[in-house]
PDB file of C-alpha atoms and ligand atoms in Angstrom:
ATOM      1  CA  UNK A 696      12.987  77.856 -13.664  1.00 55.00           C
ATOM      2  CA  UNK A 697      12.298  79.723 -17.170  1.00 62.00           C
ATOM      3  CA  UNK A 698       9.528  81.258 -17.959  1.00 68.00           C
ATOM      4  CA  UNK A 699       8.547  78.434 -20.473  1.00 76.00           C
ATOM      5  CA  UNK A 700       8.976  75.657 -18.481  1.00 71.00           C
ATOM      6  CA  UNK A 701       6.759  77.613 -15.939  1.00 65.00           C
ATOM      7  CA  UNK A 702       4.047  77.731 -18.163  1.00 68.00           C
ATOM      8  CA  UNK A 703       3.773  74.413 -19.165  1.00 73.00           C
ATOM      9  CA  UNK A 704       3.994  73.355 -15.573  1.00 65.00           C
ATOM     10  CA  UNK A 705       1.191  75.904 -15.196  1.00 64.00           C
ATOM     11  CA  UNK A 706      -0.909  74.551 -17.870  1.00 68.00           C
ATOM     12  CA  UNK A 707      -0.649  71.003 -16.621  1.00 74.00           C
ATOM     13  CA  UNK A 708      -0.929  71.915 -12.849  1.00 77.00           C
ATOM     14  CA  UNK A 709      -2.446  75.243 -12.736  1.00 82.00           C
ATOM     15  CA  UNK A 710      -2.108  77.037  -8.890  1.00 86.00           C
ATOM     16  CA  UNK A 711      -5.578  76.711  -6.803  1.00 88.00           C
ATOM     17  CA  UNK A 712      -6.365  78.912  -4.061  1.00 90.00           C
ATOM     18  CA  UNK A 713      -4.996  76.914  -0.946  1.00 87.00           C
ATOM     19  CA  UNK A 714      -8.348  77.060   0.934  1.00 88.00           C
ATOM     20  CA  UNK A 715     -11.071  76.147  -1.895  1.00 89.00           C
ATOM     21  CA  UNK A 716      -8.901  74.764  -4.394  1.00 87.00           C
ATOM     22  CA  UNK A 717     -10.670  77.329  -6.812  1.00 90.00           C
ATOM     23  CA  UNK A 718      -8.245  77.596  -9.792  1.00 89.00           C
ATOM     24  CA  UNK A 719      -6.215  80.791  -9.747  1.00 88.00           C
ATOM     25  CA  UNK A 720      -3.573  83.440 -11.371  1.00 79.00           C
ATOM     26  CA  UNK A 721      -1.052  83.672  -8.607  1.00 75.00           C
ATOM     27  CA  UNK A 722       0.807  80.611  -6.969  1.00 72.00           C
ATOM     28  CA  UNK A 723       0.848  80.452  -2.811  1.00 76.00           C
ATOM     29  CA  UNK A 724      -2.175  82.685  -2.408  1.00 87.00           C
ATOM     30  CA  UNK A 725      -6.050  82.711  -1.618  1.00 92.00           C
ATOM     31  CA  UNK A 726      -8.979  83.319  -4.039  1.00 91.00           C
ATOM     32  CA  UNK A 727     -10.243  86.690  -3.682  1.00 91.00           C
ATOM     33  CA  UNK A 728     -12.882  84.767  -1.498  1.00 92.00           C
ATOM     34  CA  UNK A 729     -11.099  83.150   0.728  1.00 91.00           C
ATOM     35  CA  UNK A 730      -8.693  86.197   1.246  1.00 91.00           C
ATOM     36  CA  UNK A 731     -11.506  88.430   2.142  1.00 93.00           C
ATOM     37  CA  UNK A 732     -13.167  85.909   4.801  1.00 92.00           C
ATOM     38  CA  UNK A 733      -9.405  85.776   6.564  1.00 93.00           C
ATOM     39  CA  UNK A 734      -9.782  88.022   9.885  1.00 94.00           C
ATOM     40  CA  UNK A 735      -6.641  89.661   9.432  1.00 95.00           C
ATOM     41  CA  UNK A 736      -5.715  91.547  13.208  1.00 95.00           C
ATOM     42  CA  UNK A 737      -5.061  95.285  12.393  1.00 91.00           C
ATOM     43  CA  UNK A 738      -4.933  98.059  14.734  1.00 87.00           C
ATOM     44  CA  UNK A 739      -6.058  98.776  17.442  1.00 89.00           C
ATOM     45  CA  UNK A 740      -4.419  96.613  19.321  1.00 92.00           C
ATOM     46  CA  UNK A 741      -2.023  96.154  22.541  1.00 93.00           C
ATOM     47  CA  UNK A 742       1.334  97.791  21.581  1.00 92.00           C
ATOM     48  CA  UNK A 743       3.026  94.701  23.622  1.00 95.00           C
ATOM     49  CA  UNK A 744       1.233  91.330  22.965  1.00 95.00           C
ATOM     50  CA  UNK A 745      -0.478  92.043  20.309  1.00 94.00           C
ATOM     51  CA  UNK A 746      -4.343  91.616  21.634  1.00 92.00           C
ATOM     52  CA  UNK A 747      -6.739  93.734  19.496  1.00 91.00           C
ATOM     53  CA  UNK A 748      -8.758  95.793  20.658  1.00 88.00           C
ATOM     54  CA  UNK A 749     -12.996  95.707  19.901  1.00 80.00           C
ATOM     55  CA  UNK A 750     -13.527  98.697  21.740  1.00 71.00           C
ATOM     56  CA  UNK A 751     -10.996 102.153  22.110  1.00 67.00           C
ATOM     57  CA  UNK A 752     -13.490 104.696  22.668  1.00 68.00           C
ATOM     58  CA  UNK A 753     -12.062 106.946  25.117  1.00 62.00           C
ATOM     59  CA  UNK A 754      -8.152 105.660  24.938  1.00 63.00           C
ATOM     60  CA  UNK A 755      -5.779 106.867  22.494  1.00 62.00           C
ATOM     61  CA  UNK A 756      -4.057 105.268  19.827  1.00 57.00           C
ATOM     62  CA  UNK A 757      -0.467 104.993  20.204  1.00 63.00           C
ATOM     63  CA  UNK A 758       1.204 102.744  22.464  1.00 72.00           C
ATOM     64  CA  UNK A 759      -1.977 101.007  23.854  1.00 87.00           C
ATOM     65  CA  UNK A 760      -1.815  98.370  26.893  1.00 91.00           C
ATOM     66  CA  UNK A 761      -4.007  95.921  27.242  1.00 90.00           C
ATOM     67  CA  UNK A 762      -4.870  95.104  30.941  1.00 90.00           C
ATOM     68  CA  UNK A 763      -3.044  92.260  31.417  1.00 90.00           C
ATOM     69  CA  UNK A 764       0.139  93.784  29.738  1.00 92.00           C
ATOM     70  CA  UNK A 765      -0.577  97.565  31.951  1.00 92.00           C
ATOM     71  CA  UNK A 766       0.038  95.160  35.142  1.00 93.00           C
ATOM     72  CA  UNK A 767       2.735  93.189  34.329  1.00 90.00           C
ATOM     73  CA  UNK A 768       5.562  94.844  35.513  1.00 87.00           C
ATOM     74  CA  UNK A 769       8.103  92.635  33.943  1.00 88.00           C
ATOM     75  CA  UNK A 770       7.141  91.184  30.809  1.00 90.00           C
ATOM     76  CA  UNK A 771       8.829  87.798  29.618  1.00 92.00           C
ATOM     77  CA  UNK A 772       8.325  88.795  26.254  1.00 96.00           C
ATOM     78  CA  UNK A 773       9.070  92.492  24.147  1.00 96.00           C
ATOM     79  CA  UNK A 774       6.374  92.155  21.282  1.00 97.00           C
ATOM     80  CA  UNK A 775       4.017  89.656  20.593  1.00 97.00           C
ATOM     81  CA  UNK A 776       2.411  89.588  17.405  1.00 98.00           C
ATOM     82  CA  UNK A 777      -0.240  87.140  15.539  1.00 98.00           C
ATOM     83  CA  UNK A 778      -1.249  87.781  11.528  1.00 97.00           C
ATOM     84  CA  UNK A 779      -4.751  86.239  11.696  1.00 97.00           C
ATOM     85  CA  UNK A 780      -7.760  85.461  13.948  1.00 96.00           C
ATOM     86  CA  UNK A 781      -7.894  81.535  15.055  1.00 96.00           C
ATOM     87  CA  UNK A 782     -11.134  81.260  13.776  1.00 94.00           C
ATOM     88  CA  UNK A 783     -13.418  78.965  11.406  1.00 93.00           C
ATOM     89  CA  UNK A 784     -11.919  80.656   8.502  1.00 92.00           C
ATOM     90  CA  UNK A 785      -7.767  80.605   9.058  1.00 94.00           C
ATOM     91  CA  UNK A 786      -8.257  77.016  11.521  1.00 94.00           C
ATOM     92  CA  UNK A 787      -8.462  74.534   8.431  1.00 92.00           C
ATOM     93  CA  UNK A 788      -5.532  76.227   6.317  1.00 93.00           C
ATOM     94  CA  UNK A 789      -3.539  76.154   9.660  1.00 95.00           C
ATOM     95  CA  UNK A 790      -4.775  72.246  10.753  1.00 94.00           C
ATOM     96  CA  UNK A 791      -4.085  71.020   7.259  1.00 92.00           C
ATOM     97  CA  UNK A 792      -0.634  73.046   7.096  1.00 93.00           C
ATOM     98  CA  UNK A 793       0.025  71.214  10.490  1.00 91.00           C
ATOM     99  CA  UNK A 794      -1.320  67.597  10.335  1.00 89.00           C
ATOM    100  CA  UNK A 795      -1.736  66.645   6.874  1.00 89.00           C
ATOM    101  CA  UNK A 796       1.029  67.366   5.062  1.00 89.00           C
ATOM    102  CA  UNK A 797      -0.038  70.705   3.312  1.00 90.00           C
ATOM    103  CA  UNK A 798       3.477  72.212   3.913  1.00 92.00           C
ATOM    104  CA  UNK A 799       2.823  74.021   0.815  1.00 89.00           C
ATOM    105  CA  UNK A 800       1.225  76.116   2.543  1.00 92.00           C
ATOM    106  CA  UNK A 801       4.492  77.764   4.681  1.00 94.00           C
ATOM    107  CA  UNK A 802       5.269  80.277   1.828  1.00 94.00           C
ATOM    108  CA  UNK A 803       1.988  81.879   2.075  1.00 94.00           C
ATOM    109  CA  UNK A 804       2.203  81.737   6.260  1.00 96.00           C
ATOM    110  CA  UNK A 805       5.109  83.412   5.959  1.00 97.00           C
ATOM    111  CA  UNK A 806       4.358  86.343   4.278  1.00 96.00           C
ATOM    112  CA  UNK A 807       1.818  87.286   6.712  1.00 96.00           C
ATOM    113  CA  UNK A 808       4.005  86.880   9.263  1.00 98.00           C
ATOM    114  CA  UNK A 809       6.279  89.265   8.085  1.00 98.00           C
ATOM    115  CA  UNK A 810       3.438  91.840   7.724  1.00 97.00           C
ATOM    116  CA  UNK A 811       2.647  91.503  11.058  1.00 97.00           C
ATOM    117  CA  UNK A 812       5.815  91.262  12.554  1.00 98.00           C
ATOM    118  CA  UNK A 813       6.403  95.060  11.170  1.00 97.00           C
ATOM    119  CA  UNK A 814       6.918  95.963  14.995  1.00 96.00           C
ATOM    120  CA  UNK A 815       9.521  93.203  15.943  1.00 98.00           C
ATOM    121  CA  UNK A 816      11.787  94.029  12.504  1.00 98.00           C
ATOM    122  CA  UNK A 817      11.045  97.680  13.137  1.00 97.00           C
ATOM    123  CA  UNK A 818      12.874  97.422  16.914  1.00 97.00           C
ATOM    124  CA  UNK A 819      15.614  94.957  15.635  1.00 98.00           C
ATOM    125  CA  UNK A 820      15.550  91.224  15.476  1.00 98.00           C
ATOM    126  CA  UNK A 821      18.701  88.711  15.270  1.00 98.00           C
ATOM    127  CA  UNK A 822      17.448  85.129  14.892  1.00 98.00           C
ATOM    128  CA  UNK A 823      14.284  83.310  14.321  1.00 98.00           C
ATOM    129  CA  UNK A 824      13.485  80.275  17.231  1.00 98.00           C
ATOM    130  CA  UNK A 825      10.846  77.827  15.779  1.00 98.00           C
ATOM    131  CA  UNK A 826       9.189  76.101  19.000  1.00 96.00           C
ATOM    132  CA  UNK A 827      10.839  72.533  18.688  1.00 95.00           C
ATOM    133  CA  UNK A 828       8.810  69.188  18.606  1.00 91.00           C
ATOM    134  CA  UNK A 829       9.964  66.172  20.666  1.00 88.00           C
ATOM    135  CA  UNK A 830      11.683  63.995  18.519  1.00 88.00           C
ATOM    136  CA  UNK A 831       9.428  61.368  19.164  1.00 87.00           C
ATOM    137  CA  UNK A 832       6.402  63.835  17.534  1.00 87.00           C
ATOM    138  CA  UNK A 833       8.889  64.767  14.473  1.00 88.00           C
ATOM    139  CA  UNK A 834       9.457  61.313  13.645  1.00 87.00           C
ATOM    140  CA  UNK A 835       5.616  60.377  13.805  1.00 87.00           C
ATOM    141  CA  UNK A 836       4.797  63.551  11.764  1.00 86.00           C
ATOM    142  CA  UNK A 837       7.448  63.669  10.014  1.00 90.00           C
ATOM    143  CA  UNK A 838       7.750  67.976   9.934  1.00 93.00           C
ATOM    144  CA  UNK A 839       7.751  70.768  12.310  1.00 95.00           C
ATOM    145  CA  UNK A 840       5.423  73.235  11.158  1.00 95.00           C
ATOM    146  CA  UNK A 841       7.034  76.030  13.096  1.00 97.00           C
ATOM    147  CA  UNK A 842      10.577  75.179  11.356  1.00 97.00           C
ATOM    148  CA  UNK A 843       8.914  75.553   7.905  1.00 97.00           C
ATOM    149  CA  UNK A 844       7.763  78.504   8.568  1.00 98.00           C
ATOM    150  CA  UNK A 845      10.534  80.062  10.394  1.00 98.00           C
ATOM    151  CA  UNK A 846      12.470  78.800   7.638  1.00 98.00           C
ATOM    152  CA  UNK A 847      10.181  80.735   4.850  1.00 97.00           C
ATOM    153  CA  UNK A 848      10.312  83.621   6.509  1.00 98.00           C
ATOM    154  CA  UNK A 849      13.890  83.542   7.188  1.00 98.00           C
ATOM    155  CA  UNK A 850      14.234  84.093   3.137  1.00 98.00           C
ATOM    156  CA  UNK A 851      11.759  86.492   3.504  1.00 97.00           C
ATOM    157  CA  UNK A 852      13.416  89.088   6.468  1.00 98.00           C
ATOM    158  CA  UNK A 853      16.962  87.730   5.871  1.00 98.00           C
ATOM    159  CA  UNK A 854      17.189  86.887   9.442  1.00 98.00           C
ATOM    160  CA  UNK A 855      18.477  83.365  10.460  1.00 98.00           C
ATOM    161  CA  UNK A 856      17.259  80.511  11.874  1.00 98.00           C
ATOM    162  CA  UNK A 857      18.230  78.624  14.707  1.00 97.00           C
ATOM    163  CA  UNK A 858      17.293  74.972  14.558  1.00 95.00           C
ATOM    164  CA  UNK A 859      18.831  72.696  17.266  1.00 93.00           C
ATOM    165  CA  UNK A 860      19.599  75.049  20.613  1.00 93.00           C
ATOM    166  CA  UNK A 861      16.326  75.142  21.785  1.00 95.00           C
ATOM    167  CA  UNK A 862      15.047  71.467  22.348  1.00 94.00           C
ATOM    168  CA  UNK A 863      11.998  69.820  23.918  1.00 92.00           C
ATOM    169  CA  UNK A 864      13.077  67.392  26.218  1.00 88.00           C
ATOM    170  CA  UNK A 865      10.279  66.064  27.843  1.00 80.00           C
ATOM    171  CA  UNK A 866       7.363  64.965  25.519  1.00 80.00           C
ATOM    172  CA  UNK A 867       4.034  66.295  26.322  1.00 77.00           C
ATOM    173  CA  UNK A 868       0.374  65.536  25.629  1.00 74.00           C
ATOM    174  CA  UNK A 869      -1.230  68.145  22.383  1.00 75.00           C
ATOM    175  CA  UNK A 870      -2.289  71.360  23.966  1.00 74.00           C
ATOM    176  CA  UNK A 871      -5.524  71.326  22.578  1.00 73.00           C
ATOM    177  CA  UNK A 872      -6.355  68.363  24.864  1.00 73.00           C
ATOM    178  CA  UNK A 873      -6.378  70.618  28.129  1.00 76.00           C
ATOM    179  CA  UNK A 874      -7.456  74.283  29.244  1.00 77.00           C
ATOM    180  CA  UNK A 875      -5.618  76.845  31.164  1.00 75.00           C
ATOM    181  CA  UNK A 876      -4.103  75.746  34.214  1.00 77.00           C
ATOM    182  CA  UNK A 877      -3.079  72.412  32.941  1.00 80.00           C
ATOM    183  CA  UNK A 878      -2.225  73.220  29.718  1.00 78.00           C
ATOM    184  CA  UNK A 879       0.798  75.292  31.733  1.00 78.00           C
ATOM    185  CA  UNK A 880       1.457  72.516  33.673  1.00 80.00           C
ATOM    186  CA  UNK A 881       1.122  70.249  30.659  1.00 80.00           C
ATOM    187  CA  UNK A 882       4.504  72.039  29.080  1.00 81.00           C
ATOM    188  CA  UNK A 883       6.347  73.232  32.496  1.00 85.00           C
ATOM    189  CA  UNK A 884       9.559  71.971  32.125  1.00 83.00           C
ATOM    190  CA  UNK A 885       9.438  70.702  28.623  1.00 89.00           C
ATOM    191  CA  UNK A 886      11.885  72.917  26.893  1.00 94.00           C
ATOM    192  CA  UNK A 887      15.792  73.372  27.614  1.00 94.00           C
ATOM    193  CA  UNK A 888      18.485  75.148  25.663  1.00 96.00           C
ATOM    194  CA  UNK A 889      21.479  73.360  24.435  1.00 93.00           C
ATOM    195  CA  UNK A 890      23.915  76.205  23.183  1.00 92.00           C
ATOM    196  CA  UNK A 891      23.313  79.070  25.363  1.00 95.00           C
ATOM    197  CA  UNK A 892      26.388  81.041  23.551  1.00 96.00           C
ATOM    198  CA  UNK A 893      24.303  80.752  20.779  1.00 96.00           C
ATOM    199  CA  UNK A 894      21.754  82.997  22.314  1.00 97.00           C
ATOM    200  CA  UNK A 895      23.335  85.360  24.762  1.00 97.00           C
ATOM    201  CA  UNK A 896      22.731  88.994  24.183  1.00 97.00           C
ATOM    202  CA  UNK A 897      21.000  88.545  21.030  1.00 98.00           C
ATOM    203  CA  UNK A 898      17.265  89.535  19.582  1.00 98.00           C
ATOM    204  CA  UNK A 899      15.108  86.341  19.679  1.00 98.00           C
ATOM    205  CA  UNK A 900      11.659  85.519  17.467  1.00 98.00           C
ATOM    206  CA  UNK A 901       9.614  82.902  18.374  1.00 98.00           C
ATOM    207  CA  UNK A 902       8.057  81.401  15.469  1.00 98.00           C
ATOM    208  CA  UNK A 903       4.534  79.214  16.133  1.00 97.00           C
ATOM    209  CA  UNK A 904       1.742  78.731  14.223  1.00 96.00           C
ATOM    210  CA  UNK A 905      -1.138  79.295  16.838  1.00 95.00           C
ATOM    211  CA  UNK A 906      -0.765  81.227  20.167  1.00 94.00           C
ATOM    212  CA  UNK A 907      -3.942  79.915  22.558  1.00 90.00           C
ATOM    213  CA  UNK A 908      -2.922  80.830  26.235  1.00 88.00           C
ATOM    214  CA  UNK A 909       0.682  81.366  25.505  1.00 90.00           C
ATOM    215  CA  UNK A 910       1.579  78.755  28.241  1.00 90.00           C
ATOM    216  CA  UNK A 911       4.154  77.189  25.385  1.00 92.00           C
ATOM    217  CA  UNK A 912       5.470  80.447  23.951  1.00 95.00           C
ATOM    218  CA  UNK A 913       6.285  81.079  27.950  1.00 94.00           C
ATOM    219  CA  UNK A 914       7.471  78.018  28.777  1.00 94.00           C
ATOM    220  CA  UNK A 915      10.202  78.713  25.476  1.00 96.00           C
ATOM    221  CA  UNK A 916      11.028  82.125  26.818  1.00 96.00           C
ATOM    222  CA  UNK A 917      11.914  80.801  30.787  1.00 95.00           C
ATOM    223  CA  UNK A 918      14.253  77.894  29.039  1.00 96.00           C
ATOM    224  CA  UNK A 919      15.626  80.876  26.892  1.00 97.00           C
ATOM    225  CA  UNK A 920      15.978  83.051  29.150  1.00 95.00           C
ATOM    226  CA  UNK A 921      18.412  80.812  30.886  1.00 94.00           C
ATOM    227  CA  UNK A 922      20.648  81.981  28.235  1.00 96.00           C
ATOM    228  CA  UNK A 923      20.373  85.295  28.763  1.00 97.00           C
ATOM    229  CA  UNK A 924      18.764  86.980  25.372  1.00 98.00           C
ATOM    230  CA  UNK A 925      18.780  90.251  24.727  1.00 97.00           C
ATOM    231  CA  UNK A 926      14.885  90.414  24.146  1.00 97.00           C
ATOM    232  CA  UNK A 927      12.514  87.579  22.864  1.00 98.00           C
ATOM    233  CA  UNK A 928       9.314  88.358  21.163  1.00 98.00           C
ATOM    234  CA  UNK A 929       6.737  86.181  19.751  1.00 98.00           C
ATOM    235  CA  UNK A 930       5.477  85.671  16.410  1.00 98.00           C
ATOM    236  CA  UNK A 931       2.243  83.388  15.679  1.00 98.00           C
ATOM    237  CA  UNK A 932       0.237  83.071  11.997  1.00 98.00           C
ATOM    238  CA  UNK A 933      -2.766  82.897  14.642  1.00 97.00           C
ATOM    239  CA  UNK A 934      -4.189  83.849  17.905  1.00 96.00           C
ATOM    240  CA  UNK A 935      -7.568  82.483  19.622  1.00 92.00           C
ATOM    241  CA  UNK A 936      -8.470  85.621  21.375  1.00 79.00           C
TER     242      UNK A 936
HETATM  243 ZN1   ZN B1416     -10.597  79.944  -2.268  1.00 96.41          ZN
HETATM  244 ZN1   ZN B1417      -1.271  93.156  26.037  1.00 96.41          ZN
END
């Protein structure tokens, strides 16, 4: 688009902060305060899923392990990573991104999720894996939010995304209607690959927009691993804890 027609388009529709609505310079961004309320998750935090850290006295800083990930002795994941807390501040960008049709938001999801995926791109990554949607869901909502933003960020790393291997067979009640135990058995068994070819040996990302107890990033990863992956890791725009 030129410059000109930019600034007319500009003039008549000016670009407003995404949380407020405030008017602003910069298109796909925050007012400076909304940015500044965002809990951003910096370091410390657990070198393999991503958990920060509120206290460190005492430890030291490189390649810290959260409890959970110090006992596992086999992790079904490499890296997980999240940008932002889940928290009264990022949850209605990321609700309205997800149920009502603010899918102008994605750009701007993206980007964090590139900065905090510095770890995954660092160690090597070959394809981006949005968690699918039943088909029934997709049709009712008419979008995956995970494929829109696996899909930004794709033009943002360069790295591909793979649409259609990875389905969800089985449709299952929203996640946010159960708690812990049955939220796992809510999703056990929903996903199932379709190409594994199109996954063996290589560096998978999976892209969702809020990680809560993981139980759907996991149940992803077992249906993956199927297809025998070099490594999956798992990238969120949020995290509850
Ligand atoms: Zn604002
Ligand atoms: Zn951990």
């Amino acid at each position: 688009m030129s410059g000109f027609l930019r600034k007319i388009i500009d003039l008549l529709l000016p670009p407003r902060c995404k949380k407020c609505g405030r008017i602003i310079g910069d298109d796909d961004s925050l007012c400076e305060t909304c940015f500044n309320q965002i809990n951003f998750i910096s370091a410390p935090y657990c070198s393999r899923c991503g958990r920060p850290f509120e206290d460190i006295s005492g430890l030291k800083h490189d390649h810290l392990l959260c409890p959970d990930c110090a006992r596992e002795k086999h992790p079904w994941f490499r890296f997980g990573r999240a940008a932002v807390h889940y928290d009264d501040f990022s949850k209605p960008l990321i609700i309205s991104f997800k149920f009502y049709d603010r899918t102008d938001h994605a750009l701007l999801l993206a980007k964090w999720l590139k900065i905090a995926g510095k770890d995954i791109w660092a160690a090597g990554a070959d394809m981006l894996v949005p968690v699918p949607l039943h088909y029934t869901r997709l049709i009712k909502r008419k979008y995956n939010q995970s494929a829109l933003l696996a899909k930004e960020l794709s033009k943002l790393t360069g790295i591909p995304v793979e649409y259609s291997a990875l389905v969800r067979h089985r449709r299952t009640r929203p996640q946010v209607e159960f708690s812990g135990k049955i939220r796992r058995r809510n999703v056990r068994g929903a996903f199932s690959v379709k190409h594994p070819q199109k996954f063996k040996g290589r560096r998978i990302v999976l892209i969702d927009d809020v990680m809560t107890t993981g139980s759907t990033l996991k149940e992803c990863a077992k249906a993956l691993r199927s297809a025998h992956p070099r490594s999956i890791d798992l990238l969120t725009v949020a995290r509850t804890t």
